[in-house]
Short mmCIF file of C-alpha atoms and ligand atoms in Angstrom, two decimals:
data_model
loop_
_atom_site.label_atom_id
_atom_site.label_comp_id
_atom_site.label_asym_id
_atom_site.label_seq_id
_atom_site.Cartn_x
_atom_site.Cartn_y
_atom_site.Cartn_z
CA UNK A 601 -16.19 -12.02 10.61
CA UNK A 602 -13.91 -14.24 8.60
CA UNK A 603 -12.09 -12.40 5.88
CA UNK A 604 -12.76 -14.00 2.53
CA UNK A 605 -11.23 -12.37 -0.49
CA UNK A 606 -10.94 -13.37 -4.09
CA UNK A 607 -8.69 -12.78 -7.03
CA UNK A 608 -11.03 -12.86 -9.98
CA UNK A 609 -9.10 -12.52 -13.22
CA UNK A 610 -10.65 -12.74 -16.63
CA UNK A 611 -8.59 -15.20 -18.67
CA UNK A 612 -8.22 -12.88 -21.62
CA UNK A 613 -4.44 -12.73 -21.77
CA UNK A 614 -1.26 -13.35 -19.84
CA UNK A 615 -1.40 -11.98 -16.30
CA UNK A 616 0.38 -8.67 -16.05
CA UNK A 617 1.95 -6.99 -13.08
CA UNK A 618 -1.22 -5.00 -12.34
CA UNK A 619 -3.22 -8.19 -11.88
CA UNK A 620 -0.42 -9.72 -9.85
CA UNK A 621 -0.52 -6.75 -7.51
CA UNK A 622 -4.28 -7.19 -7.07
CA UNK A 623 -3.77 -10.86 -6.28
CA UNK A 624 -0.96 -10.06 -3.87
CA UNK A 625 -2.97 -7.58 -1.80
CA UNK A 626 -5.92 -9.93 -1.63
CA UNK A 627 -3.62 -12.70 -0.51
CA UNK A 628 -2.01 -10.40 2.07
CA UNK A 629 -5.35 -9.40 3.54
CA UNK A 630 -6.30 -13.07 3.84
CA UNK A 631 -3.00 -14.20 5.28
CA UNK A 632 -2.67 -11.31 7.71
CA UNK A 633 -6.12 -11.97 9.18
CA UNK A 634 -6.29 -15.74 9.09
CA UNK A 635 -8.86 -15.49 6.31
CA UNK A 636 -9.26 -17.27 2.99
CA UNK A 637 -7.97 -16.38 -0.43
CA UNK A 638 -10.03 -17.61 -3.34
CA UNK A 639 -9.18 -17.87 -7.00
CA UNK A 640 -12.15 -17.37 -9.28
CA UNK A 641 -11.96 -17.40 -13.04
CA UNK A 642 -14.25 -14.85 -14.66
CA UNK A 643 -14.68 -16.23 -18.14
CA UNK A 644 -18.07 -14.83 -19.03
CA UNK A 645 -16.75 -12.78 -21.92
CA UNK A 646 -16.39 -15.82 -24.11
CA UNK A 647 -15.30 -13.91 -27.19
CA UNK A 648 -12.11 -12.70 -25.48
CA UNK A 649 -10.95 -15.96 -23.92
CA UNK A 650 -7.34 -16.97 -24.36
CA UNK A 651 -7.04 -20.74 -23.88
CA UNK A 652 -3.68 -20.78 -22.12
CA UNK A 653 -4.52 -17.87 -19.82
CA UNK A 654 -5.86 -19.87 -16.87
CA UNK A 655 -2.73 -21.98 -16.73
CA UNK A 656 -0.58 -18.86 -16.91
CA UNK A 657 -2.57 -17.18 -14.14
CA UNK A 658 -2.11 -20.18 -11.86
CA UNK A 659 1.56 -20.43 -12.73
CA UNK A 660 2.10 -16.74 -12.00
CA UNK A 661 0.41 -16.98 -8.62
CA UNK A 662 2.42 -20.06 -7.72
CA UNK A 663 5.64 -18.41 -8.77
CA UNK A 664 4.88 -15.46 -6.49
CA UNK A 665 3.98 -17.84 -3.68
CA UNK A 666 0.35 -16.69 -3.55
CA UNK A 667 -1.36 -19.93 -2.60
CA UNK A 668 -5.15 -20.09 -2.74
CA UNK A 669 -7.51 -21.90 -0.41
CA UNK A 670 -10.27 -22.49 -2.92
CA UNK A 671 -10.15 -22.40 -6.69
CA UNK A 672 -10.97 -24.13 -9.96
CA UNK A 673 -8.15 -26.63 -9.64
CA UNK A 674 -8.64 -27.57 -5.97
CA UNK A 675 -12.36 -26.93 -5.56
CA UNK A 676 -13.84 -25.88 -2.24
CA UNK A 677 -17.18 -25.53 -0.48
CA UNK A 678 -18.41 -22.67 -2.68
CA UNK A 679 -17.54 -24.08 -6.08
CA UNK A 680 -17.44 -24.28 -8.96
CA UNK A 681 -14.93 -21.45 -9.20
CA UNK A 682 -15.17 -20.83 -12.92
CA UNK A 683 -18.02 -18.56 -13.90
CA UNK A 684 -18.96 -20.36 -17.11
CA UNK A 685 -19.85 -23.32 -14.88
CA UNK A 686 -22.16 -21.22 -12.74
CA UNK A 687 -24.59 -19.93 -15.34
CA UNK A 688 -27.67 -21.27 -13.63
CA UNK A 689 -27.00 -19.09 -10.58
CA UNK A 690 -26.91 -15.94 -12.66
CA UNK A 691 -29.99 -16.96 -14.59
CA UNK A 692 -31.89 -17.68 -11.38
CA UNK A 693 -31.15 -14.24 -9.96
CA UNK A 694 -31.81 -12.48 -13.24
CA UNK A 695 -35.23 -14.17 -13.33
CA UNK A 696 -35.84 -13.21 -9.74
CA UNK A 697 -35.09 -9.57 -10.51
CA UNK A 698 -37.44 -9.66 -13.49
CA UNK A 699 -40.15 -11.21 -11.32
CA UNK A 700 -39.59 -8.44 -8.75
CA UNK A 701 -39.83 -5.86 -11.51
CA UNK A 702 -36.38 -4.49 -10.74
CA UNK A 703 -35.16 -5.79 -14.08
CA UNK A 704 -36.82 -6.35 -17.42
CA UNK A 705 -36.33 -8.13 -20.67
CA UNK A 706 -35.20 -6.02 -23.57
CA UNK A 707 -35.61 -7.13 -27.18
CA UNK A 708 -33.96 -4.17 -28.90
CA UNK A 709 -31.86 -5.32 -31.81
CA UNK A 710 -28.16 -4.45 -32.12
CA UNK A 711 -29.14 -2.27 -35.11
CA UNK A 712 -31.61 -0.28 -33.08
CA UNK A 713 -29.01 0.22 -30.33
CA UNK A 714 -26.40 1.28 -32.87
CA UNK A 715 -28.78 3.83 -34.41
CA UNK A 716 -29.58 5.12 -30.96
CA UNK A 717 -25.90 5.57 -30.20
CA UNK A 718 -25.26 7.40 -33.47
CA UNK A 719 -28.17 9.69 -32.74
CA UNK A 720 -26.88 10.41 -29.24
CA UNK A 721 -23.39 11.07 -30.51
CA UNK A 722 -24.79 13.51 -33.02
CA UNK A 723 -26.66 15.32 -30.27
CA UNK A 724 -23.61 15.22 -28.01
CA UNK A 725 -25.49 13.17 -25.45
CA UNK A 726 -23.87 10.47 -23.37
CA UNK A 727 -24.47 7.00 -24.83
CA UNK A 728 -27.39 5.56 -22.91
CA UNK A 729 -30.11 3.01 -23.47
CA UNK A 730 -33.38 4.88 -23.94
CA UNK A 731 -35.33 2.45 -21.77
CA UNK A 732 -37.54 1.58 -24.70
CA UNK A 733 -38.41 -1.90 -23.41
CA UNK A 734 -39.53 -0.67 -20.02
CA UNK A 735 -42.68 0.14 -21.94
CA UNK A 736 -44.69 -3.03 -22.50
CA UNK A 737 -46.10 -2.02 -25.83
CA UNK A 738 -42.81 -0.92 -27.26
CA UNK A 739 -41.22 -4.06 -25.92
CA UNK A 740 -43.81 -6.19 -27.71
CA UNK A 741 -43.03 -4.31 -30.92
CA UNK A 742 -39.36 -5.18 -30.61
CA UNK A 743 -40.12 -8.75 -29.62
CA UNK A 744 -42.24 -9.14 -32.74
CA UNK A 745 -39.15 -8.36 -34.80
CA UNK A 746 -37.79 -11.65 -33.54
CA UNK A 747 -34.55 -10.85 -31.75
CA UNK A 748 -33.29 -12.52 -28.56
CA UNK A 749 -33.80 -10.92 -25.19
CA UNK A 750 -31.27 -9.49 -22.79
CA UNK A 751 -32.16 -8.63 -19.21
CA UNK A 752 -31.60 -5.05 -18.12
CA UNK A 753 -31.59 -3.62 -14.65
CA UNK A 754 -34.20 -1.01 -13.94
CA UNK A 755 -32.03 1.75 -12.55
CA UNK A 756 -33.94 4.21 -10.35
CA UNK A 757 -34.49 7.52 -12.11
CA UNK A 758 -33.29 9.68 -9.27
CA UNK A 759 -31.50 9.51 -5.97
CA UNK A 760 -27.89 8.55 -5.40
CA UNK A 761 -26.09 5.30 -4.90
CA UNK A 762 -23.23 5.37 -2.43
CA UNK A 763 -20.71 3.13 -0.82
CA UNK A 764 -17.82 3.52 1.56
CA UNK A 765 -14.56 2.46 0.07
CA UNK A 766 -11.86 1.34 2.50
CA UNK A 767 -9.27 3.40 0.64
CA UNK A 768 -11.29 6.19 -0.91
CA UNK A 769 -13.92 6.89 1.74
CA UNK A 770 -17.46 7.77 0.72
CA UNK A 771 -18.21 7.52 -2.97
CA UNK A 772 -21.56 8.58 -4.49
CA UNK A 773 -23.03 8.48 -7.95
CA UNK A 774 -26.22 10.12 -9.16
CA UNK A 775 -28.57 7.40 -10.35
CA UNK A 776 -29.50 9.62 -13.26
CA UNK A 777 -26.01 9.00 -14.65
CA UNK A 778 -26.42 5.22 -14.56
CA UNK A 779 -27.77 3.36 -17.55
CA UNK A 780 -30.33 0.56 -17.50
CA UNK A 781 -27.38 -1.80 -17.75
CA UNK A 782 -27.55 -5.31 -19.13
CA UNK A 783 -27.21 -8.04 -16.51
CA UNK A 784 -27.85 -11.10 -18.64
CA UNK A 785 -26.97 -11.39 -22.30
CA UNK A 786 -29.11 -13.10 -24.90
CA UNK A 787 -26.82 -16.15 -24.90
CA UNK A 788 -27.62 -16.74 -21.22
CA UNK A 789 -24.24 -15.47 -20.01
CA UNK A 790 -24.24 -12.78 -17.33
CA UNK A 791 -22.42 -9.50 -17.66
CA UNK A 792 -19.62 -8.85 -15.20
CA UNK A 793 -21.90 -6.91 -12.82
CA UNK A 794 -24.37 -9.68 -12.20
CA UNK A 795 -21.64 -12.29 -12.14
CA UNK A 796 -19.51 -10.41 -9.57
CA UNK A 797 -22.42 -9.69 -7.30
CA UNK A 798 -23.88 -13.18 -7.44
CA UNK A 799 -20.57 -14.88 -6.84
CA UNK A 800 -19.30 -12.49 -4.22
CA UNK A 801 -22.52 -13.03 -2.33
CA UNK A 802 -22.71 -16.81 -2.73
CA UNK A 803 -19.03 -17.23 -1.95
CA UNK A 804 -19.40 -15.02 1.13
CA UNK A 805 -16.71 -12.63 0.03
CA UNK A 806 -16.07 -10.06 2.76
CA UNK A 807 -13.81 -7.66 0.85
CA UNK A 808 -13.67 -6.90 -2.84
CA UNK A 809 -10.18 -5.63 -3.49
CA UNK A 810 -9.53 -4.62 -7.04
CA UNK A 811 -8.14 -1.88 -9.25
CA UNK A 812 -9.43 1.65 -9.19
CA UNK A 813 -10.82 1.25 -12.70
CA UNK A 814 -13.74 -0.63 -11.11
CA UNK A 815 -14.90 2.30 -8.96
CA UNK A 816 -17.34 3.53 -11.57
CA UNK A 817 -18.91 0.05 -11.92
CA UNK A 818 -19.45 -0.28 -8.20
CA UNK A 819 -22.72 1.71 -7.94
CA UNK A 820 -24.30 -0.64 -10.47
CA UNK A 821 -23.21 -3.53 -8.31
CA UNK A 822 -24.53 -1.82 -5.18
CA UNK A 823 -27.89 -1.39 -6.93
CA UNK A 824 -27.91 -5.11 -7.62
CA UNK A 825 -27.08 -5.93 -4.01
CA UNK A 826 -29.95 -3.73 -2.89
CA UNK A 827 -32.39 -5.22 -5.37
CA UNK A 828 -31.46 -8.74 -4.33
CA UNK A 829 -31.62 -7.87 -0.64
CA UNK A 830 -28.01 -8.76 -0.02
CA UNK A 831 -25.37 -7.07 2.13
CA UNK A 832 -22.56 -5.70 -0.07
CA UNK A 833 -18.97 -6.57 0.83
CA UNK A 834 -16.42 -3.94 1.80
CA UNK A 835 -14.93 -2.40 -1.32
CA UNK A 836 -11.24 -1.67 -1.49
CA UNK A 837 -10.21 0.01 -4.70
CA UNK A 838 -6.48 0.11 -5.10
CA UNK A 839 -4.78 3.06 -6.72
CA UNK A 840 -4.04 2.92 -10.38
CA UNK A 841 -0.47 2.03 -11.41
CA UNK A 842 1.38 4.58 -13.51
CA UNK A 843 4.57 4.43 -15.52
CA UNK A 844 7.43 6.78 -14.57
CA UNK A 845 6.03 9.30 -17.08
CA UNK A 846 2.78 9.34 -15.10
CA UNK A 847 0.78 7.77 -17.92
CA UNK A 848 -1.21 4.63 -17.17
CA UNK A 849 1.11 1.66 -16.97
CA UNK A 850 1.42 -0.27 -20.20
CA UNK A 851 3.82 -2.49 -22.10
CA UNK A 852 5.55 0.63 -23.31
CA UNK A 853 6.89 1.10 -19.77
CA UNK A 854 8.37 -2.35 -19.71
CA UNK A 855 5.40 -3.66 -17.73
CA UNK A 856 5.44 -7.24 -18.75
CA UNK A 857 3.61 -10.38 -17.97
CA UNK A 858 4.58 -11.80 -14.61
CA UNK A 859 6.09 -14.90 -16.18
CA UNK A 860 8.25 -12.75 -18.40
CA UNK A 861 9.86 -11.28 -15.28
CA UNK A 862 10.53 -14.79 -14.06
CA UNK A 863 12.13 -15.68 -17.39
CA UNK A 864 14.20 -12.49 -17.31
CA UNK A 865 15.80 -13.62 -14.09
CA UNK A 866 13.84 -11.83 -11.41
CA UNK A 867 13.34 -13.57 -8.09
CA UNK A 868 9.80 -14.08 -6.84
CA UNK A 869 10.72 -12.63 -3.45
CA UNK A 870 11.96 -9.41 -5.09
CA UNK A 871 8.83 -9.18 -7.22
CA UNK A 872 6.69 -9.77 -4.16
CA UNK A 873 8.42 -7.02 -2.21
CA UNK A 874 8.24 -4.65 -5.15
CA UNK A 875 4.53 -5.22 -5.90
CA UNK A 876 3.69 -5.02 -2.21
CA UNK A 877 4.93 -1.43 -2.15
CA UNK A 878 2.82 -0.29 -5.07
CA UNK A 879 0.02 1.36 -3.16
CA UNK A 880 0.95 0.25 0.34
CA UNK A 881 3.71 1.28 2.73
CA UNK A 882 5.01 0.07 6.03
CA UNK A 883 6.30 3.49 7.03
CA UNK A 884 7.87 6.32 5.12
CA UNK A 885 11.27 4.73 4.58
CA UNK A 886 11.43 0.91 4.72
CA UNK A 887 11.90 -0.57 1.26
CA UNK A 888 13.16 -4.09 1.78
CA UNK A 889 10.38 -6.05 3.41
CA UNK A 890 10.17 -9.82 3.53
CA UNK A 891 7.04 -11.80 2.80
CA UNK A 892 6.65 -12.63 6.51
CA UNK A 893 6.98 -9.00 7.47
CA UNK A 894 4.34 -8.04 4.94
CA UNK A 895 1.98 -10.62 6.40
CA UNK A 896 2.77 -9.42 9.91
CA UNK A 897 2.27 -5.72 9.23
CA UNK A 898 -0.27 -5.55 6.43
CA UNK A 899 -3.34 -3.43 7.20
CA UNK A 900 -5.79 -1.78 4.85
CA UNK A 901 -5.37 1.61 6.47
CA UNK A 902 -1.86 1.92 5.08
CA UNK A 903 -3.05 1.63 1.51
CA UNK A 904 -2.56 4.81 -0.45
CA UNK A 905 -5.13 6.68 -2.47
CA UNK A 906 -2.70 8.32 -4.83
CA UNK A 907 -1.62 6.71 -8.07
CA UNK A 908 1.43 4.55 -7.56
CA UNK A 909 4.36 4.56 -9.93
CA UNK A 910 5.84 1.38 -11.38
CA UNK A 911 9.57 1.95 -11.30
CA UNK A 912 11.28 -0.79 -13.29
CA UNK A 913 14.74 0.38 -12.19
CA UNK A 914 13.76 0.02 -8.57
CA UNK A 915 12.59 -3.51 -9.26
CA UNK A 916 15.93 -4.38 -10.84
CA UNK A 917 17.80 -2.83 -7.95
CA UNK A 918 15.65 -4.73 -5.49
CA UNK A 919 16.26 -7.94 -7.37
CA UNK A 920 20.00 -7.37 -6.95
CA UNK A 921 19.52 -6.93 -3.21
CA UNK A 922 17.58 -10.18 -2.97
CA UNK A 923 20.07 -12.03 -5.16
CA UNK A 924 22.97 -10.94 -2.97
CA UNK A 925 21.05 -12.01 0.09
CA UNK A 926 20.26 -15.53 -1.06
CA UNK A 927 21.92 -18.42 0.73
CA UNK A 928 24.93 -19.50 -1.34
CA UNK A 929 23.43 -22.91 -2.02
CA UNK A 930 20.19 -21.55 -3.50
CA UNK A 931 21.96 -18.91 -5.58
CA UNK A 932 24.27 -21.56 -6.92
CA UNK A 933 21.29 -23.77 -7.87
CA UNK A 934 19.53 -20.88 -9.58
CA UNK A 935 22.64 -19.95 -11.52
CA UNK A 936 23.25 -23.55 -12.57
CA UNK A 937 19.66 -23.84 -13.75
CA UNK A 938 19.94 -20.61 -15.68
CA UNK A 939 23.24 -21.60 -17.30
CA UNK A 940 21.78 -24.91 -18.44
CA UNK A 941 19.51 -22.96 -20.78
CA UNK A 942 21.49 -19.80 -21.46
CA UNK A 943 25.06 -20.96 -22.16
CA UNK A 944 26.09 -21.45 -25.78
CA UNK A 945 25.90 -24.96 -27.20
CA UNK A 946 29.67 -25.32 -27.10
CA UNK A 947 29.50 -25.55 -23.31
CA UNK A 948 29.09 -29.18 -22.18
CA UNK A 949 25.95 -30.19 -20.30
CA UNK A 950 25.18 -30.70 -17.52
CA UNK A 951 26.90 -27.50 -16.50
CA UNK A 952 29.78 -28.18 -14.15
CA UNK A 953 28.46 -27.69 -10.66
CA UNK A 954 31.82 -27.24 -9.01
CA UNK A 955 32.67 -24.33 -11.25
CA UNK A 956 29.27 -22.76 -10.59
CA UNK A 957 29.82 -22.98 -6.88
CA UNK A 958 33.28 -21.47 -7.16
CA UNK A 959 31.84 -18.60 -9.20
CA UNK A 960 29.05 -17.67 -6.84
CA UNK A 961 31.12 -15.47 -4.50
CA UNK A 962 32.63 -13.74 -7.53
CA UNK A 963 29.40 -12.84 -9.26
CA UNK A 964 26.94 -12.31 -6.46
CA UNK A 965 27.86 -8.66 -6.00
CA UNK A 966 27.68 -8.01 -9.71
CA UNK A 967 24.39 -9.38 -10.92
CA UNK A 968 21.01 -7.76 -10.73
CA UNK A 969 19.18 -10.29 -12.88
CA UNK A 970 19.84 -13.96 -13.45
CA UNK A 971 19.70 -13.53 -17.19
CA UNK A 972 22.93 -11.50 -17.08
CA UNK A 973 24.94 -14.35 -15.78
CA UNK A 974 25.57 -16.55 -18.82
CA UNK A 975 27.32 -13.91 -20.82
CA UNK A 976 29.39 -12.91 -17.83
CA UNK A 977 30.73 -16.39 -17.15
CA UNK A 978 30.58 -18.29 -20.42
CA UNK A 979 34.36 -18.38 -20.61
CA UNK A 980 34.39 -20.70 -17.60
CA UNK A 981 32.34 -23.29 -19.42
CA UNK A 982 33.46 -23.20 -23.02
CA UNK A 983 36.82 -22.68 -24.73
CA UNK A 984 35.20 -21.04 -27.72
CA UNK A 985 35.69 -17.46 -26.75
CA UNK A 986 34.07 -15.13 -29.21
CA UNK A 987 36.28 -12.07 -28.74
CA UNK A 988 37.81 -10.11 -31.61
CA UNK A 989 41.58 -9.58 -31.85
CA UNK A 990 41.05 -5.85 -31.32
CA UNK A 991 39.39 -6.54 -27.96
CA UNK A 992 42.74 -7.75 -26.64
CA UNK A 993 44.20 -4.29 -27.07
CA UNK A 994 41.23 -2.27 -26.00
CA UNK A 995 41.45 1.47 -26.39
CA UNK A 996 44.66 2.00 -24.52
CA UNK A 997 46.96 -0.40 -26.33
CA UNK A 998 45.44 0.05 -29.75
CA UNK A 999 48.45 1.91 -31.05
CA UNK A 1000 51.05 -0.34 -29.42
CA UNK A 1001 50.13 -3.93 -30.20
CA UNK A 1002 53.78 -4.94 -29.85
CA UNK A 1003 53.73 -3.89 -26.19
CA UNK A 1004 50.61 -5.98 -25.62
CA UNK A 1005 52.06 -8.96 -27.39
CA UNK A 1006 55.32 -8.83 -25.45
CA UNK A 1007 53.44 -8.48 -22.17
CA UNK A 1008 51.23 -11.43 -22.94
CA UNK A 1009 54.20 -13.60 -24.00
CA UNK A 1010 56.08 -12.82 -20.79
CA UNK A 1011 52.95 -13.31 -18.72
CA UNK A 1012 52.51 -16.73 -20.27
CA UNK A 1013 56.10 -17.63 -19.36
CA UNK A 1014 55.88 -16.36 -15.81
CA UNK A 1015 52.49 -17.93 -15.17
CA UNK A 1016 53.93 -21.20 -16.37
CA UNK A 1017 56.40 -21.00 -13.52
CA UNK A 1018 53.79 -20.50 -10.78
CA UNK A 1019 53.61 -23.60 -8.69
CA UNK A 1020 50.68 -23.01 -6.51
CA UNK A 1021 47.97 -21.62 -8.80
CA UNK A 1022 46.29 -19.25 -6.40
CA UNK A 1023 44.93 -15.81 -7.15
CA UNK A 1024 47.41 -14.05 -4.82
CA UNK A 1025 50.34 -15.63 -6.62
CA UNK A 1026 48.92 -14.91 -10.06
CA UNK A 1027 48.26 -11.31 -9.14
CA UNK A 1028 51.76 -10.95 -7.71
CA UNK A 1029 53.27 -12.26 -10.93
CA UNK A 1030 51.13 -9.96 -13.05
CA UNK A 1031 51.93 -6.88 -10.98
CA UNK A 1032 55.66 -7.58 -11.03
CA UNK A 1033 55.50 -8.02 -14.77
CA UNK A 1034 53.72 -4.70 -15.23
CA UNK A 1035 56.38 -3.03 -13.14
CA UNK A 1036 59.20 -4.68 -15.09
CA UNK A 1037 57.63 -3.55 -18.36
CA UNK A 1038 56.77 -0.12 -16.99
CA UNK A 1039 53.20 -0.69 -18.00
CA UNK A 1040 50.13 0.45 -16.18
CA UNK A 1041 48.88 -2.62 -14.32
CA UNK A 1042 45.34 -1.91 -15.58
CA UNK A 1043 46.50 -2.15 -19.20
CA UNK A 1044 48.13 -5.48 -18.64
CA UNK A 1045 45.18 -6.81 -16.71
CA UNK A 1046 42.90 -5.88 -19.58
CA UNK A 1047 44.89 -7.94 -22.06
CA UNK A 1048 44.93 -10.85 -19.63
CA UNK A 1049 41.26 -10.51 -18.92
CA UNK A 1050 40.22 -10.71 -22.55
CA UNK A 1051 42.69 -13.50 -23.29
CA UNK A 1052 41.60 -15.64 -20.35
CA UNK A 1053 37.89 -14.92 -19.96
CA UNK A 1054 37.04 -13.73 -23.47
CA UNK A 1055 35.48 -10.55 -22.15
CA UNK A 1056 36.48 -7.02 -21.29
CA UNK A 1057 34.19 -7.14 -18.27
CA UNK A 1058 34.45 -10.18 -16.09
CA UNK A 1059 34.37 -11.27 -12.49
CA UNK A 1060 37.57 -10.33 -10.61
CA UNK A 1061 40.44 -11.32 -12.88
CA UNK A 1062 42.80 -13.27 -10.64
CA UNK A 1063 40.08 -15.17 -8.84
CA UNK A 1064 38.67 -16.01 -12.25
CA UNK A 1065 42.06 -17.27 -13.40
CA UNK A 1066 42.35 -19.41 -10.32
CA UNK A 1067 38.99 -21.00 -11.06
CA UNK A 1068 39.88 -21.50 -14.72
CA UNK A 1069 43.04 -23.34 -13.66
CA UNK A 1070 46.60 -22.98 -14.76
CA UNK A 1071 46.46 -25.15 -17.79
CA UNK A 1072 43.47 -23.44 -19.31
CA UNK A 1073 44.93 -19.98 -18.66
CA UNK A 1074 48.20 -20.92 -20.34
CA UNK A 1075 46.35 -22.36 -23.32
CA UNK A 1076 44.28 -19.25 -23.60
CA UNK A 1077 47.18 -16.84 -23.41
CA UNK A 1078 48.97 -18.91 -26.06
CA UNK A 1079 45.93 -18.86 -28.25
CA UNK A 1080 45.64 -15.13 -27.80
CA UNK A 1081 49.28 -14.69 -28.87
CA UNK A 1082 48.43 -16.29 -32.20
CA UNK A 1083 46.03 -13.48 -32.86
CA UNK A 1084 48.70 -10.75 -33.02
N1 LIG B 1126 -12.70 -10.06 -13.79
C1 LIG B 1126 -12.36 -8.74 -13.38
C2 LIG B 1126 -11.00 -8.37 -13.97
O1 LIG B 1126 -10.36 -9.20 -14.54
C3 LIG B 1126 -12.32 -8.65 -11.89
C4 LIG B 1126 -13.18 -7.59 -11.34
C5 LIG B 1126 -13.33 -7.68 -9.85
O2 LIG B 1126 -12.34 -8.00 -9.20
O3 LIG B 1126 -14.41 -7.44 -9.33
O4 LIG B 1126 -10.57 -7.26 -13.86
#
């Protein structure tokens, strides 16, 4: 059997990490078995559509490197891949079910349904359609009132509906707990149940992999498969994602849209690795796993049943690991690209490539996200350093500004005499000066750091000064002297 899986998002908002994880596991199952990964847009809930969502979904998948074999943009043999373009299929099968008497038209007005619900609430009963329109006479009464019809499934009164989930094992629901659910709305649009089942069947989907929140809908879908005489796919319900406080993951936990992570300077390979470990493991200890290794080792039987925790700190840590591991060339390109947008306006554009390349070895051990970089290195690209005079002294020289001033003046003189402007020579001069002045080297370095880079935290000082160049360092120490 060829594995055919689909990622079937509803375009009701920007894709979040939960959806991205669903897409990723579907993609992994396809790629690890030589199967196909399909993108299907489930836009049947027209009231909740967000126009830019489809574009954002596609962009997120592309960013993560989750390429699809069939989809709305590229078509394929089972298209169209957008549900609103497939209405006639759903209508055909809804009619067939009505003809078979496994579904029926219901004319109950929204008012009647609302009254029913209020009544049930009052009596502490679960909200449930009272099957009024199963009765032909009562149905005619409602029809006479002139409302539109929906189609409801005729759920069997007793018995159980079961399925075997690849992660959860056997799952059963009493039919008596299942409503006569709507399959086609009065506007001719299907509900999600009918749409999933129809499309998964027609598109020959072999595995439905989705979030655990769909478990309770599955028996309704199984009932539809049975009524239509179709073989259900294998269901794989992935564990729910929790925040570190064990509550369901939400924005409050810093769970953002996928594209937000991209904009915040996360690498797609880190995000891929991180998402791939939410609900799946290679063994009990391996954390850094490349895309190829995931594809090589992915199997459904290593998917976990227990809720998985989204640990934003781990993601950031992992991003740092991937950043440090990037080939110098690529890191340098990414940093340059980032600086183009993030550096202050006073820095000339295009950003100087040579400086970026020189900086890479200095910053690669220090950054965990690309969005940290601009602040860290802006002093290399602009002479407008925004530090305050007090920063020059820091905590330790606050009470002795004259010491700091003298040190900086002498440093300026001695640096001026350095012929070969290399970090070893600069460091030697600075250390000798500290000794001569009986200053702690760290105190002197702090003054120099702020004067030359504009910041109390910077890449290694003397390497930074070498990259800045002699002339710029002398100018900057002179300018700093004016601030005493
Ligand atoms: N459209 C559904 C969602 O966005 C997908 C459900 C499914 O995968 O079956 O969650």
